[in-house]
Coordinates of C-alpha atoms in Angstrom, one line a residue:
M1258 CA 0.1 -0.1 -0.2
S1259 CA 1.3 3.1 -0.6
N1260 CA 0.9 6.4 1.9
V1261 CA -1.5 8.8 1.0
P1262 CA 0.0 12.1 0.8
G1263 CA -1.0 14.5 3.9
M1264 CA -1.7 11.7 6.1
M1265 CA 0.7 11.8 8.7
S1266 CA 1.8 9.0 10.3
S1267 CA 3.8 8.8 14.0
G1268 CA 6.5 6.3 13.5
S1269 CA 6.9 3.3 11.7
E1270 CA 3.9 1.7 11.5
P1271 CA 3.4 2.3 7.9
D1272 CA 6.9 1.6 6.7
A1273 CA 6.7 -1.9 8.9
R1274 CA 3.4 -2.8 7.1
G1275 CA 5.1 -1.7 3.6
V1276 CA 8.5 -4.1 4.4
N1277 CA 6.2 -6.9 5.3
L1278 CA 4.3 -6.6 2.4
D1279 CA 7.5 -6.5 0.4
E1280 CA 8.8 -9.3 2.6
K1281 CA 5.6 -11.9 1.4
K1282 CA 5.9 -10.2 -2.2
R1283 CA 9.8 -11.7 -2.1
K1284 CA 9.1 -15.0 -0.6
R1285 CA 6.0 -15.8 -3.5
M1286 CA 8.0 -14.2 -6.0
I1287 CA 10.8 -16.9 -4.8
S1288 CA 8.3 -19.3 -4.2
N1289 CA 7.0 -18.8 -7.5
R1290 CA 10.4 -19.2 -9.3
E1291 CA 11.9 -22.6 -7.6
S1292 CA 7.7 -23.8 -8.0
A1293 CA 8.5 -22.8 -12.5
R1294 CA 12.4 -23.8 -12.0
R1295 CA 10.7 -27.4 -10.4
S1296 CA 8.3 -27.5 -13.6
R1297 CA 10.9 -27.2 -16.7
M1298 CA 13.4 -30.0 -14.8
K1299 CA 10.0 -31.9 -14.9
K1300 CA 9.2 -30.9 -18.4
Q1301 CA 12.8 -31.3 -18.9
K1302 CA 13.5 -34.9 -17.0
L1303 CA 10.2 -36.4 -18.7
L1304 CA 10.9 -34.7 -22.5
E1305 CA 14.4 -37.1 -21.6
D1306 CA 13.2 -40.0 -20.5
L1307 CA 11.0 -40.1 -24.3
V1308 CA 14.0 -39.5 -26.3
T1309 CA 15.4 -42.5 -24.5
E1310 CA 12.2 -44.5 -25.3
V1311 CA 11.8 -43.2 -28.5
A1312 CA 15.6 -44.7 -29.5
S1313 CA 15.2 -47.4 -27.3
L1314 CA 11.7 -48.2 -30.0
K1315 CA 14.0 -47.5 -33.1
V1316 CA 16.5 -50.0 -31.4
Q1317 CA 14.0 -52.8 -31.1
I1318 CA 11.8 -51.8 -34.3
H1319 CA 15.6 -52.3 -36.3
N1320 CA 16.2 -55.5 -34.2
N1321 CA 12.3 -56.7 -35.0
T1322 CA 12.5 -56.0 -39.0
N1323 CA 16.3 -57.8 -39.5
N1324 CA 14.5 -60.6 -37.6
Y1325 CA 11.3 -60.6 -39.5
E1326 CA 13.7 -60.3 -42.9
A1327 CA 15.8 -63.3 -41.9
L1328 CA 12.1 -65.8 -41.0
M1329 CA 11.4 -64.7 -44.2
Q1330 CA 14.0 -65.5 -46.2
K1331 CA 13.7 -69.1 -44.2
I1332 CA 9.9 -69.4 -45.1
V1333 CA 11.5 -69.2 -48.3
V1334 CA 13.7 -72.1 -48.4
L1335 CA 11.0 -74.3 -46.6
E1336 CA 8.6 -73.3 -48.7
S1337 CA 10.8 -74.7 -52.1
E1338 CA 12.2 -77.9 -49.5
N1339 CA 8.6 -78.6 -49.2
N1340 CA 7.4 -78.0 -52.7
A1341 CA 10.6 -80.2 -53.9
L1342 CA 9.3 -82.9 -51.3
K1343 CA 5.9 -83.2 -52.4
V1344 CA 7.5 -84.0 -56.1
Q1345 CA 9.0 -86.3 -54.6
Q1346 CA 6.6 -87.9 -52.5
M1347 CA 4.4 -88.2 -55.7
E1348 CA 7.3 -90.5 -57.3
L1349 CA 8.1 -92.3 -54.7
A1350 CA 4.4 -93.0 -54.6
Q1351 CA 4.0 -93.5 -58.6
Y1352 CA 6.9 -95.9 -58.5
L1353 CA 5.3 -97.4 -55.6
K1354 CA 2.1 -98.2 -57.4
N1355 CA 4.3 -99.5 -59.9
L1356 CA 6.1 -102.1 -57.9
Q1357 CA 2.6 -103.8 -56.8
L1358 CA 1.3 -103.3 -59.7
M1359 CA 4.9 -105.9 -60.9
Q1360 CA 3.8 -107.5 -57.8
T1361 CA 0.5 -108.7 -58.6
Q1362 CA 2.0 -109.4 -62.3
M1363 CA 4.3 -111.8 -60.8
E1364 CA 2.3 -113.1 -58.3
W1365 CA -0.2 -114.0 -61.5
L1366 CA 2.9 -115.5 -63.0
E1367 CA 3.1 -117.8 -60.1
F1368 CA -0.5 -119.1 -59.6
N1369 CA -0.6 -119.8 -63.5
L1370 CA 2.3 -121.4 -63.5
M1371 CA 1.5 -123.5 -60.2
N1372 CA -1.9 -124.4 -62.6
Q1373 CA -0.5 -125.1 -65.2
P1374 CA 2.2 -127.9 -65.1
G1375 CA 4.2 -128.4 -67.9
R1376 CA 4.4 -124.8 -68.9
T1377 CA 7.3 -122.9 -68.2
L1378 CA 7.3 -118.9 -67.1
C1379 CA 8.9 -118.4 -70.4
D1380 CA 5.4 -120.3 -72.1
I1381 CA 3.2 -117.1 -70.3
I1382 CA 5.4 -115.0 -70.8
V1383 CA 4.5 -115.2 -74.6
D1384 CA 1.2 -115.5 -74.1
I1385 CA 0.9 -112.7 -72.3
N1386 CA 2.5 -110.8 -75.5
E1387 CA 0.6 -112.6 -78.1
P1388 CA -3.0 -110.5 -78.9
P1389 CA -5.9 -112.3 -77.7
K1390 CA -7.5 -114.3 -79.9
V1391 CA -11.0 -113.6 -80.3
Q1392 CA -13.5 -115.9 -82.5
S1393 CA -15.9 -114.8 -85.4
W1394 CA -19.0 -115.0 -82.5
Q1395 CA -16.6 -112.3 -80.5
C1396 CA -16.8 -108.8 -81.0
H1397 CA -13.7 -105.9 -80.2
G1398 CA -14.7 -104.4 -76.8
S1399 CA -16.8 -107.5 -75.2
N1400 CA -16.4 -107.9 -71.7
Q1401 CA -13.9 -110.7 -71.9
P1402 CA -9.9 -109.7 -70.7
A1403 CA -7.5 -108.5 -72.4
I1404 CA -5.1 -111.0 -71.3
M1405 CA -6.1 -114.2 -71.3
A1406 CA -3.8 -117.4 -70.9
S1407 CA -4.1 -120.8 -73.4
T1408 CA -5.0 -123.7 -71.7
E1409 CA -3.6 -125.3 -75.2

């Protein structure tokens, strides 16, 4: 508060009050400055923490990208190997079918050899390789088997 001109005061009462007010104002200013300083430091610390976190996340992204690329390369290799194995499986399945067919034919030949004494394996193979004898009453496409063993 300011002194009003014309008012006379006795002693230091108005001066003490003014000094008291100035002291409170000065303490408040110091307190506000300290609070503002703490607030700035807090914001600076938060900013530093965020910058550190961003750097850490960038490193993590880089590592994850490298891992992803390595895994994708492995997937390509494994898919290629898988396709090659599928082709090999199909080839082996066909080979197995052919072996089973050969086994069936060998069993059929053995059966014919056992049931036709006096005939040799060569006789039966010749009969298999010769075209079937068609009688005049038979027509092509009849339900007769294409391979017939002769019982002559």
